mmCIF file of C-alpha atoms in Angstrom:
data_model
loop_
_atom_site.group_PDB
_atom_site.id
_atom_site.type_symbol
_atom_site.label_atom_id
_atom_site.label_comp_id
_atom_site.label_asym_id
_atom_site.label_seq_id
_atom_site.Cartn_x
_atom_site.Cartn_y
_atom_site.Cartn_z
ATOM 1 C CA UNK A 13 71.033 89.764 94.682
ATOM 2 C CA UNK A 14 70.066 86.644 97.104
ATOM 3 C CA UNK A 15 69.584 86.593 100.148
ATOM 4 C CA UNK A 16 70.947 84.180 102.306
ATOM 5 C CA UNK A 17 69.230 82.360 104.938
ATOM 6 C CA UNK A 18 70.650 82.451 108.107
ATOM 7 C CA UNK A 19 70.796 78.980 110.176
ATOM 8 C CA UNK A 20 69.539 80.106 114.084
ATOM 9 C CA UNK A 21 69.617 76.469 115.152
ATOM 10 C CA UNK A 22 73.156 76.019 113.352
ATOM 11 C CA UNK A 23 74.259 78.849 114.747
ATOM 12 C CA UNK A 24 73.492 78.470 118.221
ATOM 13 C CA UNK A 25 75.252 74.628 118.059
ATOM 14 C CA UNK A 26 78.386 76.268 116.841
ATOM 15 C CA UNK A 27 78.424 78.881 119.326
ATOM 16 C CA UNK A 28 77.463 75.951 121.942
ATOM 17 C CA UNK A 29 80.482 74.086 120.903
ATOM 18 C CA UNK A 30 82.882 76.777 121.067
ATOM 19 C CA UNK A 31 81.766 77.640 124.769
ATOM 20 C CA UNK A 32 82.650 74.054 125.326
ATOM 21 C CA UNK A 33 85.530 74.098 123.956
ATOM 22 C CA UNK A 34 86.347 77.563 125.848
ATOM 23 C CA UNK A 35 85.751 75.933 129.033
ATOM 24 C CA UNK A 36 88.200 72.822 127.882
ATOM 25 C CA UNK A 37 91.122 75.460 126.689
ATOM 26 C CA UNK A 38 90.347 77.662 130.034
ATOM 27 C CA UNK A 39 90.543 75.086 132.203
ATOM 28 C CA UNK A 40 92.868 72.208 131.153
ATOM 29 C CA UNK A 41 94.503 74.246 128.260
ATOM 30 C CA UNK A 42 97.172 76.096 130.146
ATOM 31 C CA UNK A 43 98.306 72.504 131.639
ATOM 32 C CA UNK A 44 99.189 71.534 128.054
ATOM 33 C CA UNK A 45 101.839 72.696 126.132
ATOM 34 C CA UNK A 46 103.953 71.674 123.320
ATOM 35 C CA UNK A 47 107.598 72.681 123.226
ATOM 36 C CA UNK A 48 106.308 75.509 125.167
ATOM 37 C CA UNK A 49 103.702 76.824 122.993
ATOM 38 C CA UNK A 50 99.911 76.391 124.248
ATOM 39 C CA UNK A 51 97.024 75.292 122.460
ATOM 40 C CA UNK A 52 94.341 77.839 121.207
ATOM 41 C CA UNK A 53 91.764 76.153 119.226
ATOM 42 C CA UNK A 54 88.876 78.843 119.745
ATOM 43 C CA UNK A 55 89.768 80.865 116.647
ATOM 44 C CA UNK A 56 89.185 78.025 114.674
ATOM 45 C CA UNK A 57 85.714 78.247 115.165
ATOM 46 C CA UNK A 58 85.601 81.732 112.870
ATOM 47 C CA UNK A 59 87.616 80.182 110.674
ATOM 48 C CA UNK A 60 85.922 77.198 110.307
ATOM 49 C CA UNK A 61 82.118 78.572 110.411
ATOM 50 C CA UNK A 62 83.300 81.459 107.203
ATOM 51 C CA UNK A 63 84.891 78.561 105.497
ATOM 52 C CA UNK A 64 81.874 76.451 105.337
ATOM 53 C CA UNK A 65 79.297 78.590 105.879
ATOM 54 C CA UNK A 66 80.046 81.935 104.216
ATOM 55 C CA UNK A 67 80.755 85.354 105.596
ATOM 56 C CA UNK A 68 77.754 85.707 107.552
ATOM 57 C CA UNK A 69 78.043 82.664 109.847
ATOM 58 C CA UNK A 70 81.609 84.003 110.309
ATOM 59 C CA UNK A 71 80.301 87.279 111.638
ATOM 60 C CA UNK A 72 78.267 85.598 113.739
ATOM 61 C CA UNK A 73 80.892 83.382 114.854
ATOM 62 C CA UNK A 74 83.631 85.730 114.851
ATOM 63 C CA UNK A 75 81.286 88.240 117.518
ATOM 64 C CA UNK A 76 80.841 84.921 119.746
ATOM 65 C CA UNK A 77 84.680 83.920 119.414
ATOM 66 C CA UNK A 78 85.634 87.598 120.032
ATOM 67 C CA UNK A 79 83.217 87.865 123.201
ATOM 68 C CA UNK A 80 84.877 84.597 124.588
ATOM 69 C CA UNK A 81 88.246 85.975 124.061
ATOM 70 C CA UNK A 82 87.708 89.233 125.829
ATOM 71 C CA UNK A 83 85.816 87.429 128.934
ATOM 72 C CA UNK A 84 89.049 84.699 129.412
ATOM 73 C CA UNK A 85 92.009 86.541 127.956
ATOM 74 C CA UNK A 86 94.021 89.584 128.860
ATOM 75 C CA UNK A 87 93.960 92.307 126.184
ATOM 76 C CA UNK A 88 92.614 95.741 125.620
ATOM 77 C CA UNK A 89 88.476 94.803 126.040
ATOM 78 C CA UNK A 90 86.356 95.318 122.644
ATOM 79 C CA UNK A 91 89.096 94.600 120.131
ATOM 80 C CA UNK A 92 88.999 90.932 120.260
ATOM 81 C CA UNK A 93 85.002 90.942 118.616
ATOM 82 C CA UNK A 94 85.753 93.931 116.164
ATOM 83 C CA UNK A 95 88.955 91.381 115.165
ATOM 84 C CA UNK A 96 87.365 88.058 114.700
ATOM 85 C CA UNK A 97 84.066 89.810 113.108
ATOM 86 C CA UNK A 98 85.983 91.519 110.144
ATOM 87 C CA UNK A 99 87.970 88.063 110.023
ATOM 88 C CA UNK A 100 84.932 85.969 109.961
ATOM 89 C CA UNK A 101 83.502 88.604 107.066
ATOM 90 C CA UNK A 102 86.680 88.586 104.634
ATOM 91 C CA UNK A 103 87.385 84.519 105.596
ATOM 92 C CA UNK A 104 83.716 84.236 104.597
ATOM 93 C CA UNK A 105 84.057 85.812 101.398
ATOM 94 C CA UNK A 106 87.475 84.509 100.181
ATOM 95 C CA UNK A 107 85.854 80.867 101.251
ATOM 96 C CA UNK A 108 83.388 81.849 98.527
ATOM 97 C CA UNK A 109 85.423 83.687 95.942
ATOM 98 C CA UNK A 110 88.869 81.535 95.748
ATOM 99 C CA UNK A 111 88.812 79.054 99.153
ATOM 100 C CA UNK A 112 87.985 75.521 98.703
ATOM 101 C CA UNK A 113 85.906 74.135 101.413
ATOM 102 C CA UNK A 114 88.330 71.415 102.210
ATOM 103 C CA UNK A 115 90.719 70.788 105.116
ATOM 104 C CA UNK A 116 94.282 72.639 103.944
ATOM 105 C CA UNK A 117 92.015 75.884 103.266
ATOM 106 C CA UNK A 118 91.112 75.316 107.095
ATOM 107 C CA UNK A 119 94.471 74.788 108.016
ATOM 108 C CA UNK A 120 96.082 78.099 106.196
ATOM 109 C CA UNK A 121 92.629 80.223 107.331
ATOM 110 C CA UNK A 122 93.799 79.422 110.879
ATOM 111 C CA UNK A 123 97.750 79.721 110.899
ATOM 112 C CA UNK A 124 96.744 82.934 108.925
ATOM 113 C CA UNK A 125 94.434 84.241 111.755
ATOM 114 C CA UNK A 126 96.913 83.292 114.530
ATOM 115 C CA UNK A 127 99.530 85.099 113.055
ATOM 116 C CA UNK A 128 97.318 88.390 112.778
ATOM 117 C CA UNK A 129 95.466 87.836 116.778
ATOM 118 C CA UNK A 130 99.757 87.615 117.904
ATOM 119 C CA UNK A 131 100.362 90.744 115.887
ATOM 120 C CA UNK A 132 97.459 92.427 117.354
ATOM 121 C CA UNK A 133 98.092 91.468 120.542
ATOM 122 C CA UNK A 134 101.641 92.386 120.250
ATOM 123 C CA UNK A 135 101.201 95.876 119.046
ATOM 124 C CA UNK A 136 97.556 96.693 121.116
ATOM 125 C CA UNK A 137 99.475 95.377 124.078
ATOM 126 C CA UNK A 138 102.367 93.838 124.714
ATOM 127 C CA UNK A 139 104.205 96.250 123.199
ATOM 128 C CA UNK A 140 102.779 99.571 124.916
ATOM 129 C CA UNK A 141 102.219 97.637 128.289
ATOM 130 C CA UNK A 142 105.211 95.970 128.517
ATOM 131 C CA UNK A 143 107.763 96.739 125.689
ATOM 132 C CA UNK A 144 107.804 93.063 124.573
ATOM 133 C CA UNK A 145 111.092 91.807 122.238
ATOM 134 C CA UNK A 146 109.506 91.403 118.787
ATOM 135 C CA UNK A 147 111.389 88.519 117.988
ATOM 136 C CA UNK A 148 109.885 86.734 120.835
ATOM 137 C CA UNK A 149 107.159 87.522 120.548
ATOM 138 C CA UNK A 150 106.839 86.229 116.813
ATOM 139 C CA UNK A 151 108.650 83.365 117.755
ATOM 140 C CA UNK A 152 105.074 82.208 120.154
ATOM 141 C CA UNK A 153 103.108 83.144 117.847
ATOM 142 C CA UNK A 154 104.718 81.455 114.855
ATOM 143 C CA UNK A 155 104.990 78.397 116.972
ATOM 144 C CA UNK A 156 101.434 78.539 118.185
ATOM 145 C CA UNK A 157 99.991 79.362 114.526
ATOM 146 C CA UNK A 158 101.895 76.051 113.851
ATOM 147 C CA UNK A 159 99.945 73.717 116.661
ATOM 148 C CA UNK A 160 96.903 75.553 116.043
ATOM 149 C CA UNK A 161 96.823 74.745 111.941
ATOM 150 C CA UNK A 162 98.027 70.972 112.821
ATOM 151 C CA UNK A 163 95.007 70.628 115.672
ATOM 152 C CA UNK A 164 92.473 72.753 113.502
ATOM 153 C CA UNK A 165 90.956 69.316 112.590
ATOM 154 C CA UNK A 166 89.765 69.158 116.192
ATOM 155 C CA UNK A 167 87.489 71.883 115.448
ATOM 156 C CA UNK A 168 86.924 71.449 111.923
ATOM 157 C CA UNK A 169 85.612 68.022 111.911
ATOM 158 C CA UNK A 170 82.496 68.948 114.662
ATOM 159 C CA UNK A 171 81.564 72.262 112.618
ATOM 160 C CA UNK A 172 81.538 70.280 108.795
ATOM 161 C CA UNK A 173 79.061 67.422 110.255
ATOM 162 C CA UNK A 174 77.050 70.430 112.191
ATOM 163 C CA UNK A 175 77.244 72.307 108.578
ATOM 164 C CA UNK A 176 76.329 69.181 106.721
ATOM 165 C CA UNK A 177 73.369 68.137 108.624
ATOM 166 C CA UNK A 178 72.065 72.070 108.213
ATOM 167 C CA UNK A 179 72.592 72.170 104.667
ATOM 168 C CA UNK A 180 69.679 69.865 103.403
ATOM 169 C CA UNK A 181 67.366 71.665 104.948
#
């Protein structure tokens, strides 16, 4: 078995980059909607670091992401890391096992994981807290999964030339 070696530099861009980003989506992010659904480009980041880095960057990424998510959004505190950490494992591995490293694997990695963060929030949450209608529910999330797979090249396009310019060394 190999071991991989683990990027610190790489890995502390990526991380730098989503904090930026946070700070964008915190700030002006809740001013911007479209048709009423808001723009969450943060998980992204786990998708996109497992994608082109492997499962262990998406650990790494996914703990960061999840940490960011619990100190900005409301939810039941701890799940958010545990979430994107087990996503950035298995996103890592499928990105090595069957994913391409290419755009559309991107795209469906992130619909896929904003489908999964609504259903967690809806039944770790809204649901117990607030007896939320399903079908609405589903219907922001859906719509949201949508915007976030069409603007994943926002985030994807920073984290490939970070990857690239780690990978020859």
């Amino acid at each position: 078995m190999q071991r991989e070696q683990v990027s610190i530099p790489k890995n502390l861009l990526y991380i730098l980059l989503a904090v930026v980003y946070f700070a964008l989506q915190s700030s002006w992010g809740r001013y911007f909607s479209v048709r009423g659904f808001h723009i969450d480009l943060l998980p992204c980041f786990v998708a996109a670091a497992a994608l082109l880095d492997g499962p262990v960057e998406g650990v790494i990424m996914g703990v960061a992401v999840g940490v960011l998510y619990d100190v900005g959004f409301v939810g039941i505190d701890g799940v958010y890391p545990i979430f994107f950490l087990l996503f950035g494992f298995i996103a890592g591995s499928l990105s090595r096992l069957t994913l391409s490293r290419n755009y559309v694997s991107m795209m469906m990695l992130s619909a896929g994981e904003m489908i999964l963060i609504g259903l967690l929030r809806y039944f770790c949450y809204l649901l117990p807290m607030h007896g939320a209608s399903f079908g609405l529910v589903m219907q922001q999330v859906f719509g949201g999964a949508v915007l976030t797979a069409a603007l994943s090249f926002l985030v994807y396009a920073p984290v490939k030339k970070i990857s690239k310019k780690f990978e020859s060394r």
